[in-house]
mmCIF file of C-alpha atoms in Angstrom:
data_model
loop_
_atom_site.group_PDB
_atom_site.id
_atom_site.type_symbol
_atom_site.label_atom_id
_atom_site.label_comp_id
_atom_site.label_asym_id
_atom_site.label_seq_id
_atom_site.Cartn_x
_atom_site.Cartn_y
_atom_site.Cartn_z
ATOM 1 C CA MET A 1 -11.503 -5.498 -8.808
ATOM 2 C CA THR A 2 -13.255 -2.815 -10.844
ATOM 3 C CA GLY A 3 -16.490 -2.824 -13.049
ATOM 4 C CA GLN A 4 -14.914 -4.013 -15.644
ATOM 5 C CA SER A 5 -12.707 -6.492 -14.777
ATOM 6 C CA LEU A 6 -16.016 -7.716 -12.915
ATOM 7 C CA ARG A 7 -17.119 -7.840 -16.176
ATOM 8 C CA GLY A 8 -15.969 -11.351 -17.388
ATOM 9 C CA SER A 9 -16.766 -12.669 -13.878
ATOM 10 C CA SER A 10 -19.819 -14.582 -13.192
ATOM 11 C CA ASP A 11 -23.202 -12.812 -12.964
ATOM 12 C CA ARG A 12 -23.501 -14.931 -9.927
ATOM 13 C CA SER A 13 -21.121 -12.685 -8.262
ATOM 14 C CA MET A 14 -23.184 -9.630 -9.362
ATOM 15 C CA LEU A 15 -26.751 -11.488 -7.578
ATOM 16 C CA VAL A 16 -23.856 -12.201 -4.182
ATOM 17 C CA LEU A 17 -23.025 -8.700 -4.263
ATOM 18 C CA THR A 18 -26.807 -7.190 -4.800
ATOM 19 C CA SER A 19 -28.181 -9.996 -2.052
ATOM 20 C CA LEU A 20 -25.644 -8.324 0.243
ATOM 21 C CA ALA A 21 -26.534 -4.771 -0.883
ATOM 22 C CA GLY A 22 -29.630 -5.423 1.438
ATOM 23 C CA GLY A 23 -27.552 -5.839 4.351
ATOM 24 C CA PRO A 24 -25.307 -8.717 5.936
ATOM 25 C CA LYS A 25 -26.645 -12.197 5.363
ATOM 26 C CA HIS A 26 -25.110 -15.492 5.883
ATOM 27 C CA GLY A 27 -24.539 -18.651 3.508
ATOM 28 C CA TYR A 28 -28.160 -19.582 4.163
ATOM 29 C CA ALA A 29 -30.060 -17.025 4.215
ATOM 30 C CA LEU A 30 -28.232 -15.321 1.037
ATOM 31 C CA ILE A 31 -29.324 -18.802 -0.980
ATOM 32 C CA GLN A 32 -32.973 -18.058 -0.238
ATOM 33 C CA ASP A 33 -32.896 -14.168 -0.971
ATOM 34 C CA ILE A 34 -31.075 -14.568 -4.630
ATOM 35 C CA ARG A 35 -33.617 -17.565 -4.944
ATOM 36 C CA ASP A 36 -36.473 -15.076 -3.980
ATOM 37 C CA PHE A 37 -35.743 -12.193 -6.277
ATOM 38 C CA ALA A 38 -33.495 -13.900 -9.226
ATOM 39 C CA GLY A 39 -35.358 -17.500 -9.195
ATOM 40 C CA LEU A 40 -31.709 -18.881 -9.517
ATOM 41 C CA ASN A 41 -30.973 -21.524 -7.048
ATOM 42 C CA MET A 42 -27.725 -21.793 -5.977
ATOM 43 C CA GLY A 43 -26.018 -24.495 -4.965
ATOM 44 C CA PRO A 44 -23.431 -24.641 -1.832
ATOM 45 C CA GLY A 45 -20.060 -25.016 -4.017
ATOM 46 C CA SER A 46 -21.013 -21.845 -6.203
ATOM 47 C CA LEU A 47 -22.011 -19.917 -3.354
ATOM 48 C CA TYR A 48 -19.168 -20.819 -1.671
ATOM 49 C CA GLY A 49 -16.812 -20.001 -5.231
ATOM 50 C CA CYS A 50 -18.326 -16.255 -5.062
ATOM 51 C CA LEU A 51 -17.587 -15.421 -1.858
ATOM 52 C CA ALA A 52 -13.923 -16.075 -1.844
ATOM 53 C CA LYS A 53 -13.053 -14.769 -5.144
ATOM 54 C CA LEU A 54 -15.000 -11.280 -3.783
ATOM 55 C CA GLU A 55 -13.850 -11.732 0.445
ATOM 56 C CA GLU A 56 -10.727 -11.682 -1.775
ATOM 57 C CA ASP A 57 -11.265 -9.149 -4.187
ATOM 58 C CA GLY A 58 -12.672 -6.785 -0.895
ATOM 59 C CA LEU A 59 -15.873 -6.249 -2.251
ATOM 60 C CA ILE A 60 -17.420 -8.162 0.943
ATOM 61 C CA GLU A 61 -16.249 -9.345 4.339
ATOM 62 C CA ALA A 62 -16.801 -11.825 7.229
ATOM 63 C CA LEU A 63 -18.413 -10.510 10.270
ATOM 64 C CA PRO A 64 -17.818 -12.535 13.604
ATOM 65 C CA PRO A 65 -19.626 -15.867 13.546
ATOM 66 C CA ASP A 66 -23.339 -15.586 14.735
ATOM 67 C CA ASP A 67 -23.998 -18.598 16.668
ATOM 68 C CA ARG A 68 -22.200 -21.222 14.118
ATOM 69 C CA ARG A 69 -23.338 -19.069 11.122
ATOM 70 C CA HIS A 70 -20.991 -17.009 9.039
ATOM 71 C CA PRO A 71 -22.287 -13.642 8.024
ATOM 72 C CA TYR A 72 -20.665 -11.427 4.712
ATOM 73 C CA ARG A 73 -21.164 -7.918 4.703
ATOM 74 C CA ILE A 74 -21.029 -5.667 1.041
ATOM 75 C CA THR A 75 -17.643 -3.232 1.766
ATOM 76 C CA ALA A 76 -17.897 0.152 -0.025
ATOM 77 C CA ALA A 77 -15.122 -0.614 -2.486
ATOM 78 C CA GLY A 78 -18.183 -4.193 -3.098
ATOM 79 C CA LEU A 79 -20.950 -1.204 -3.231
ATOM 80 C CA GLN A 80 -19.427 0.789 -5.535
ATOM 81 C CA VAL A 81 -18.705 -2.051 -7.988
ATOM 82 C CA LEU A 82 -22.063 -3.155 -7.812
ATOM 83 C CA ARG A 83 -23.281 0.475 -8.891
ATOM 84 C CA GLU A 84 -21.237 0.377 -12.151
ATOM 85 C CA ARG A 85 -22.553 -2.993 -12.537
ATOM 86 C CA LEU A 86 -25.645 -1.981 -12.597
ATOM 87 C CA ALA A 87 -25.436 1.018 -13.785
ATOM 88 C CA GLU A 88 -24.106 -0.209 -16.813
ATOM 89 C CA SER A 89 -26.311 -3.087 -16.650
ATOM 90 C CA ALA A 90 -29.465 -0.660 -16.928
ATOM 91 C CA ARG A 91 -27.772 1.515 -19.797
ATOM 92 C CA ILE A 92 -27.625 -1.719 -21.799
ATOM 93 C CA SER A 93 -31.327 -2.305 -21.060
ATOM 94 C CA ARG A 94 -33.457 0.561 -21.803
ATOM 95 C CA ILE A 95 -30.853 0.585 -25.129
ATOM 96 C CA GLY A 96 -32.152 -3.153 -25.885
ATOM 97 C CA LEU A 97 -35.775 -1.983 -24.682
ATOM 98 C CA ARG A 98 -35.641 0.544 -27.632
ATOM 99 C CA ARG A 99 -34.714 -1.642 -29.936
ATOM 100 C CA ILE A 100 -37.164 -4.075 -29.477
ATOM 101 C CA ALA A 101 -40.095 -1.536 -28.827
ATOM 102 C CA GLY A 102 -38.867 0.156 -32.387
ATOM 103 C CA ALA A 103 -38.609 -3.571 -33.917
ATOM 104 C CA ALA A 104 -42.195 -4.179 -32.864
ATOM 105 C CA THR A 105 -43.911 -1.163 -34.589
ATOM 106 C CA MET B 1 -30.689 -37.678 9.800
ATOM 107 C CA ASN B 2 -26.637 -38.832 9.395
ATOM 108 C CA VAL B 3 -24.467 -36.613 7.594
ATOM 109 C CA ARG B 4 -21.412 -37.649 7.470
ATOM 110 C CA TRP B 5 -21.301 -38.885 3.688
ATOM 111 C CA LEU B 6 -20.787 -34.591 3.361
ATOM 112 C CA ARG B 7 -17.527 -34.955 4.069
ATOM 113 C CA TRP B 8 -16.294 -36.767 1.526
ATOM 114 C CA LEU B 9 -17.480 -34.306 -0.711
ATOM 115 C CA PHE B 10 -14.904 -31.526 0.571
ATOM 116 C CA VAL B 11 -12.168 -33.548 -0.477
ATOM 117 C CA PRO B 12 -10.961 -32.222 -3.833
ATOM 118 C CA TYR B 13 -10.884 -28.417 -1.928
ATOM 119 C CA PRO B 14 -7.192 -27.561 -1.356
ATOM 120 C CA ARG B 15 -6.027 -26.898 2.514
ATOM 121 C CA ALA B 16 -6.141 -23.368 2.211
ATOM 122 C CA TRP B 17 -9.233 -23.415 1.566
ATOM 123 C CA LYS B 18 -10.206 -25.620 3.765
ATOM 124 C CA GLU B 19 -9.258 -23.493 7.255
ATOM 125 C CA ARG B 20 -11.304 -20.520 5.722
ATOM 126 C CA TYR B 21 -14.323 -22.094 4.572
ATOM 127 C CA LEU B 22 -14.745 -25.828 5.040
ATOM 128 C CA ARG B 23 -16.605 -25.166 8.783
ATOM 129 C CA GLU B 24 -19.126 -22.628 7.726
ATOM 130 C CA MET B 25 -19.850 -24.438 3.984
ATOM 131 C CA ARG B 26 -20.257 -27.713 5.738
ATOM 132 C CA LEU B 27 -22.687 -26.373 7.866
ATOM 133 C CA LEU B 28 -24.800 -24.960 4.909
ATOM 134 C CA THR B 29 -24.913 -28.129 3.189
ATOM 135 C CA GLU B 30 -26.317 -29.806 5.865
ATOM 136 C CA GLU B 31 -29.122 -27.095 5.978
ATOM 137 C CA LEU B 32 -30.198 -27.313 2.956
ATOM 138 C CA TRP B 33 -29.600 -31.702 3.174
ATOM 139 C CA LEU B 34 -31.682 -31.264 6.482
ATOM 140 C CA SER B 35 -34.297 -28.900 5.187
ATOM 141 C CA GLY B 36 -35.039 -30.734 1.959
ATOM 142 C CA GLU B 37 -34.448 -27.750 -0.321
ATOM 143 C CA ALA B 38 -32.184 -29.253 -2.328
ATOM 144 C CA THR B 39 -31.694 -32.859 -3.153
ATOM 145 C CA GLY B 40 -28.239 -35.043 -2.266
ATOM 146 C CA THR B 41 -27.153 -35.265 -5.914
ATOM 147 C CA ARG B 42 -27.690 -31.464 -6.179
ATOM 148 C CA LEU B 43 -25.549 -30.745 -3.481
ATOM 149 C CA ALA B 44 -23.060 -33.524 -4.329
ATOM 150 C CA PHE B 45 -22.472 -32.580 -7.358
ATOM 151 C CA SER B 46 -22.552 -28.658 -6.452
ATOM 152 C CA VAL B 47 -20.035 -29.041 -3.614
ATOM 153 C CA LEU B 48 -17.740 -31.520 -5.693
ATOM 154 C CA SER B 49 -17.129 -29.281 -8.745
ATOM 155 C CA GLY B 50 -17.023 -26.024 -6.379
ATOM 156 C CA GLY B 51 -13.999 -28.278 -5.104
ATOM 157 C CA ILE B 52 -12.657 -29.190 -8.235
ATOM 158 C CA VAL B 53 -12.689 -25.209 -9.441
ATOM 159 C CA GLU B 54 -11.107 -24.405 -6.657
ATOM 160 C CA ARG B 55 -8.001 -26.927 -6.730
ATOM 161 C CA ALA B 56 -7.465 -25.852 -9.880
ATOM 162 C CA ARG B 57 -7.397 -22.496 -9.126
ATOM 163 C CA SER B 58 -4.986 -22.656 -6.813
ATOM 164 C CA THR B 59 -3.141 -24.723 -8.784
ATOM 165 C CA VAL B 60 -2.265 -21.903 -11.652
ATOM 166 C CA LEU B 61 -1.887 -19.856 -8.816
ATOM 167 C CA ARG B 62 0.784 -21.663 -7.559
ATOM 168 C CA ALA B 63 2.161 -23.192 -11.190
ATOM 169 C CA ARG B 64 2.904 -18.858 -11.153
ATOM 170 C CA ARG B 65 4.774 -18.752 -8.226
ATOM 171 C CA SER B 66 6.558 -21.198 -9.596
ATOM 172 C CA ALA B 67 7.618 -19.169 -12.582
ATOM 173 C CA VAL B 68 9.510 -17.004 -10.241
ATOM 174 C CA LEU B 69 11.970 -20.000 -9.707
ATOM 175 C CA PRO B 70 12.986 -20.061 -13.567
ATOM 176 C CA VAL B 71 13.729 -16.507 -13.331
ATOM 177 C CA ALA B 72 16.047 -17.563 -10.455
ATOM 178 C CA ALA B 73 17.893 -20.188 -12.047
ATOM 179 C CA ALA B 74 18.853 -18.115 -15.273
ATOM 180 C CA MET B 75 20.277 -15.050 -13.656
ATOM 181 C CA MET B 76 22.470 -17.679 -11.304
ATOM 182 C CA LEU B 77 23.811 -19.484 -15.126
ATOM 183 C CA GLY B 78 24.230 -15.504 -15.870
ATOM 184 C CA VAL B 79 26.751 -14.948 -13.083
ATOM 185 C CA GLY B 80 28.776 -18.137 -13.693
ATOM 186 C CA LEU B 81 28.839 -17.575 -17.628
ATOM 187 C CA LEU B 82 30.026 -14.307 -16.190
ATOM 188 C CA ALA B 83 32.900 -15.809 -13.643
ATOM 189 C CA MET B 84 33.441 -18.281 -16.911
ATOM 190 C CA ALA B 85 34.371 -15.719 -19.572
ATOM 191 C CA VAL B 86 36.650 -13.539 -16.949
ATOM 192 C CA HIS B 87 38.544 -17.328 -15.835
ATOM 193 C CA ARG B 88 38.802 -17.943 -19.030
ATOM 194 C CA SER B 89 39.665 -14.461 -20.682
ATOM 195 C CA PRO B 90 43.132 -14.103 -21.622
ATOM 196 C CA SER B 91 43.600 -10.723 -21.500
ATOM 197 C CA ARG B 92 45.447 -9.059 -17.791
ATOM 198 C CA LEU B 93 42.449 -8.575 -15.966
ATOM 199 C CA HIS B 94 42.560 -6.595 -12.144
ATOM 200 C CA ALA B 95 40.169 -6.075 -9.672
ATOM 201 C CA ALA B 96 38.678 -3.056 -9.982
ATOM 202 C CA ILE B 97 36.291 -1.348 -7.141
ATOM 203 C CA GLY B 98 33.952 0.875 -7.807
ATOM 204 C CA THR B 99 33.581 4.420 -6.667
ATOM 205 C CA THR B 100 32.975 3.915 -3.218
ATOM 206 C CA ILE B 101 36.585 3.145 -2.207
ATOM 207 C CA GLY B 102 37.474 6.579 -3.265
ATOM 208 C CA THR B 103 35.624 8.006 -0.040
ATOM 209 C CA VAL B 104 36.155 5.255 1.671
ATOM 210 C CA PRO B 105 40.009 4.751 2.871
ATOM 211 C CA LEU B 106 41.257 1.393 3.168
ATOM 212 C CA SER B 107 43.046 0.815 6.649
ATOM 213 C CA ALA B 108 46.658 0.689 6.166
ATOM 214 C CA GLY B 109 48.350 -2.758 6.924
ATOM 215 C CA ARG B 110 44.787 -4.933 5.671
ATOM 216 C CA SER B 111 45.606 -7.514 4.000
ATOM 217 C CA ILE B 112 43.020 -8.240 1.104
ATOM 218 C CA GLY B 113 45.557 -11.360 -0.362
ATOM 219 C CA ALA B 114 45.390 -14.477 0.430
ATOM 220 C CA ARG B 115 45.146 -15.048 3.495
ATOM 221 C CA ARG B 116 42.457 -13.286 4.520
ATOM 222 C CA PRO B 117 40.513 -12.946 1.228
ATOM 223 C CA SER B 118 37.211 -12.679 2.838
ATOM 224 C CA ARG B 119 38.199 -9.166 3.807
ATOM 225 C CA LEU B 120 37.538 -8.497 0.489
ATOM 226 C CA VAL B 121 33.941 -9.014 0.846
ATOM 227 C CA ASP B 122 33.545 -6.900 3.870
ATOM 228 C CA GLN B 123 34.808 -3.689 1.515
ATOM 229 C CA PRO B 124 32.335 -1.246 1.591
ATOM 230 C CA ALA B 125 32.437 -1.416 -2.256
ATOM 231 C CA PRO B 126 29.182 -3.127 -3.247
ATOM 232 C CA LEU B 127 30.325 -4.226 -6.580
ATOM 233 C CA VAL B 128 33.710 -5.129 -7.920
ATOM 234 C CA LYS B 129 34.139 -3.969 -11.229
ATOM 235 C CA LEU B 130 36.726 -6.535 -14.059
ATOM 236 C CA VAL B 131 38.749 -4.493 -16.240
ATOM 237 C CA ASP B 132 41.706 -4.831 -18.365
ATOM 238 C CA GLY B 133 44.590 -3.321 -18.517
ATOM 239 C CA LYS B 134 43.665 -0.500 -20.377
ATOM 240 C CA GLY B 135 40.839 0.458 -18.144
ATOM 241 C CA GLY B 136 37.989 -1.489 -20.793
ATOM 242 C CA VAL B 137 35.701 -2.547 -18.068
ATOM 243 C CA LEU B 138 34.863 -6.235 -19.202
ATOM 244 C CA GLY B 139 31.756 -6.430 -16.719
ATOM 245 C CA ALA B 140 31.248 -6.456 -12.900
ATOM 246 C CA VAL B 141 30.480 -9.188 -10.303
ATOM 247 C CA PRO B 142 29.611 -9.411 -6.262
ATOM 248 C CA GLY B 143 32.680 -8.894 -4.238
ATOM 249 C CA GLY B 144 32.500 -12.628 -3.379
ATOM 250 C CA ASP B 145 32.469 -13.360 -6.493
ATOM 251 C CA LEU B 146 35.857 -12.493 -7.462
ATOM 252 C CA VAL B 147 37.024 -13.622 -4.393
ATOM 253 C CA GLY B 148 35.733 -17.060 -5.421
ATOM 254 C CA LEU B 149 37.529 -17.200 -7.696
ATOM 255 C CA ARG B 150 40.677 -17.811 -5.628
ATOM 256 C CA GLY B 151 41.571 -21.670 -6.612
ATOM 257 C CA ARG B 152 41.887 -21.453 -9.839
ATOM 258 C CA THR B 153 44.109 -21.991 -12.333
ATOM 259 C CA PRO B 154 46.026 -19.311 -11.243
ATOM 260 C CA ALA B 155 46.324 -17.354 -14.728
ATOM 261 C CA ARG B 156 49.833 -16.268 -15.271
ATOM 262 C CA GLY B 157 48.542 -11.975 -14.570
ATOM 263 C CA GLY B 158 44.667 -13.235 -13.989
ATOM 264 C CA VAL B 159 42.929 -13.240 -11.051
ATOM 265 C CA PRO B 160 43.677 -15.750 -9.321
ATOM 266 C CA ALA B 161 47.496 -14.500 -9.177
ATOM 267 C CA LEU B 162 46.767 -11.325 -8.131
ATOM 268 C CA LEU B 163 43.876 -12.073 -5.096
ATOM 269 C CA GLY B 164 47.208 -14.628 -4.053
ATOM 270 C CA SER B 165 49.858 -12.089 -5.046
ATOM 271 C CA SER B 166 50.295 -8.596 -4.854
ATOM 272 C CA MET B 167 46.185 -7.510 -5.896
ATOM 273 C CA PRO B 168 46.616 -4.490 -6.986
ATOM 274 C CA VAL B 169 43.005 -3.513 -7.275
ATOM 275 C CA TYR B 170 41.931 -0.650 -9.455
ATOM 276 C CA ALA B 171 39.198 2.405 -7.843
ATOM 277 C CA ILE B 172 37.686 3.312 -10.307
ATOM 278 C CA THR B 173 35.458 6.334 -11.493
ATOM 279 C CA ARG B 174 33.893 5.707 -15.111
ATOM 280 C CA ALA B 175 36.426 3.891 -15.954
ATOM 281 C CA GLU B 176 39.488 6.000 -14.947
ATOM 282 C CA VAL B 177 42.127 4.850 -12.059
ATOM 283 C CA VAL B 178 41.563 6.863 -9.524
ATOM 284 C CA GLY B 179 43.799 5.015 -7.355
ATOM 285 C CA ARG B 180 45.024 1.298 -6.216
ATOM 286 C CA VAL B 181 44.845 -0.845 -2.756
ATOM 287 C CA TYR B 182 47.785 -2.140 -1.826
ATOM 288 C CA PRO B 183 47.920 -5.353 0.712
ATOM 289 C CA GLY B 184 49.870 -3.718 3.843
ATOM 290 C CA THR B 185 49.372 -0.671 2.418
ATOM 291 C CA GLY B 186 45.598 0.569 1.652
ATOM 292 C CA PHE B 187 43.880 2.454 -0.605
ATOM 293 C CA VAL B 188 46.471 5.128 -2.972
ATOM 294 C CA PRO B 189 44.535 7.591 -4.283
ATOM 295 C CA ARG B 190 45.921 9.286 -7.882
ATOM 296 C CA ALA B 191 47.448 12.079 -7.280
ATOM 297 C CA GLY B 192 45.825 15.069 -8.676
ATOM 298 C CA THR B 193 43.886 14.200 -12.049
ATOM 299 C CA ALA B 194 45.701 16.358 -14.702
ATOM 300 C CA ARG B 195 47.505 14.446 -17.025
ATOM 301 C CA PRO B 196 49.666 14.956 -18.860
ATOM 302 C CA ASP B 197 50.001 15.693 -22.556
ATOM 303 C CA GLY B 198 49.221 12.509 -24.044
ATOM 304 C CA ALA B 199 50.306 13.664 -27.434
ATOM 305 C CA ALA B 200 53.988 14.408 -25.330
ATOM 306 C CA GLY B 201 53.991 11.459 -23.734
ATOM 307 C CA VAL B 202 55.957 10.544 -20.189
ATOM 308 C CA THR B 203 59.344 9.627 -20.128
ATOM 309 C CA LEU B 204 59.392 6.555 -17.759
ATOM 310 C CA PRO B 205 61.776 7.425 -14.364
ATOM 311 C CA ASP B 206 63.586 4.658 -12.580
ATOM 312 C CA LEU B 207 61.684 2.846 -10.498
ATOM 313 C CA THR B 208 63.851 0.521 -9.075
ATOM 314 C CA GLY B 209 65.298 -0.027 -6.049
ATOM 315 C CA THR B 210 62.071 2.442 -4.665
ATOM 316 C CA ILE B 211 59.933 1.248 -2.121
ATOM 317 C CA THR B 212 56.316 -0.256 -4.393
ATOM 318 C CA PRO B 213 54.346 1.936 -2.505
ATOM 319 C CA ALA B 214 56.500 4.817 -3.324
ATOM 320 C CA ALA B 215 56.946 4.134 -6.551
ATOM 321 C CA THR B 216 53.183 3.486 -7.498
ATOM 322 C CA ALA B 217 52.835 6.786 -6.088
ATOM 323 C CA ARG B 218 55.499 8.376 -8.460
ATOM 324 C CA ILE B 219 53.480 6.451 -11.204
ATOM 325 C CA SER B 220 49.952 7.443 -10.869
ATOM 326 C CA SER B 221 51.631 10.750 -9.934
ATOM 327 C CA LEU B 222 52.975 10.724 -14.128
ATOM 328 C CA GLY B 223 49.081 9.950 -15.337
ATOM 329 C CA LEU B 224 49.874 6.319 -15.530
ATOM 330 C CA ALA B 225 49.071 3.503 -14.844
ATOM 331 C CA ALA B 226 50.691 0.831 -12.701
ATOM 332 C CA ASP B 227 50.261 -2.201 -12.456
ATOM 333 C CA VAL B 228 51.820 -4.330 -9.468
ATOM 334 C CA VAL B 229 53.464 -8.328 -10.255
ATOM 335 C CA ASN B 230 55.257 -10.422 -7.089
ATOM 336 C CA ALA B 231 58.422 -12.357 -8.146
ATOM 337 C CA HIS B 232 61.622 -12.724 -6.279
ATOM 338 C CA CYS B 233 64.139 -10.863 -7.744
ATOM 339 C CA GLY B 234 67.953 -11.422 -6.492
ATOM 340 C CA GLY B 235 70.155 -8.599 -4.875
ATOM 341 C CA THR B 236 67.025 -6.713 -4.206
ATOM 342 C CA ALA B 237 65.262 -5.854 -1.045
ATOM 343 C CA LEU B 238 62.212 -7.150 -0.460
ATOM 344 C CA GLY B 239 59.010 -4.971 -1.389
ATOM 345 C CA GLU B 240 61.434 -2.646 -3.603
ATOM 346 C CA ILE B 241 60.518 -2.798 -7.260
ATOM 347 C CA GLY B 242 62.433 -5.182 -9.240
ATOM 348 C CA GLN B 243 62.024 -4.481 -12.640
ATOM 349 C CA MET B 244 59.641 -1.992 -14.341
ATOM 350 C CA SER B 245 58.308 -2.842 -17.854
ATOM 351 C CA PRO B 246 58.582 -0.386 -20.345
ATOM 352 C CA PRO B 247 61.882 0.407 -18.923
ATOM 353 C CA ALA B 248 63.050 3.428 -17.343
ATOM 354 C CA GLY B 249 64.024 6.266 -19.633
ATOM 355 C CA SER B 250 61.422 4.755 -22.214
ATOM 356 C CA THR B 251 58.338 7.436 -23.374
ATOM 357 C CA VAL B 252 55.023 6.456 -23.225
ATOM 358 C CA ARG B 253 51.683 8.066 -23.813
ATOM 359 C CA SER B 254 50.014 8.981 -20.563
ATOM 360 C CA GLY B 255 47.470 6.200 -18.782
ATOM 361 C CA SER B 256 49.751 3.430 -20.197
ATOM 362 C CA LEU B 257 50.307 0.806 -17.883
ATOM 363 C CA VAL B 258 53.722 0.673 -16.073
ATOM 364 C CA THR B 259 54.330 -2.966 -14.753
ATOM 365 C CA LEU B 260 56.481 -3.011 -11.868
ATOM 366 C CA THR B 261 57.810 -5.734 -10.048
ATOM 367 C CA ASN B 262 57.415 -6.157 -6.578
ATOM 368 C CA CYS B 263 59.904 -8.028 -5.339
ATOM 369 C CA THR B 264 59.186 -11.055 -2.616
#
């Protein structure tokens, strides 16, 4: 999956990738982390929908089970896609903020 | 707390998905339920909606894969139509084997005729081209399909009759006859590539009474194409030419088809 193809995908996938960029996490930790930094309460259905798609695309991979929990980590491809997507978001954010600042004066 | 009621929430998920994610997703759902971080309604909605989405995704993927079937059916239909066209063609057909046969001579005595038609499938040529008497390529079918034409109404001079009789098989290179295959004789290459001057024409020698392989070799050496048909002849030895058409002494153009009747 490239940044271009990810553009049309759910922002939740980006949140999962962003969370995993900070280190491997299992489902429960992912939900808590995303709630902390994004303020979004993801349910198990949407979370595992994202995880399955990201794993299928090779952007994340499952680690051996820790107790009963199954942690995931981001792959090199996932980091690359996340970097591209965040850079693009940052560029659009800068443009938007500049225009807002211009409109306010 | 009893969380067995969670089980039925996973019913909509496809089997493959369950095999991969069911255990860990159930564990997460139980954790969220038992910790009080999510209400039962919210969990039920999330898991059920996720299951419906995954089921729909799986169905779409399966439908895409099944699109292969119509393509395969269309290809089979095409092969069938070609076989029908060959069978119904009024023109005189011959089986012509591709260029590889020229470099892989058939062993003498190898039958390609009616008794062991499967031998034709064993030939190294991967494809059997169908050409008319003038060398025009009418199409190509796998060797097995050509053998399969046997047993249909044996149109006089058509492919079934050829397969069941003397079976003159043309080995062609770019629609040019380079030799033939005869049952019991094998591949007889055409002698030389130079043809007599077509404008001047070729006078046919009298080949009646000549053994069939020698007659066909002679025809080939003259730059002509021989077509061997089997027939009962009175007074002529078996395996010899009893009749030829056009008759001996006729002048024909280079590359013309000469029909030789092999007495059986």
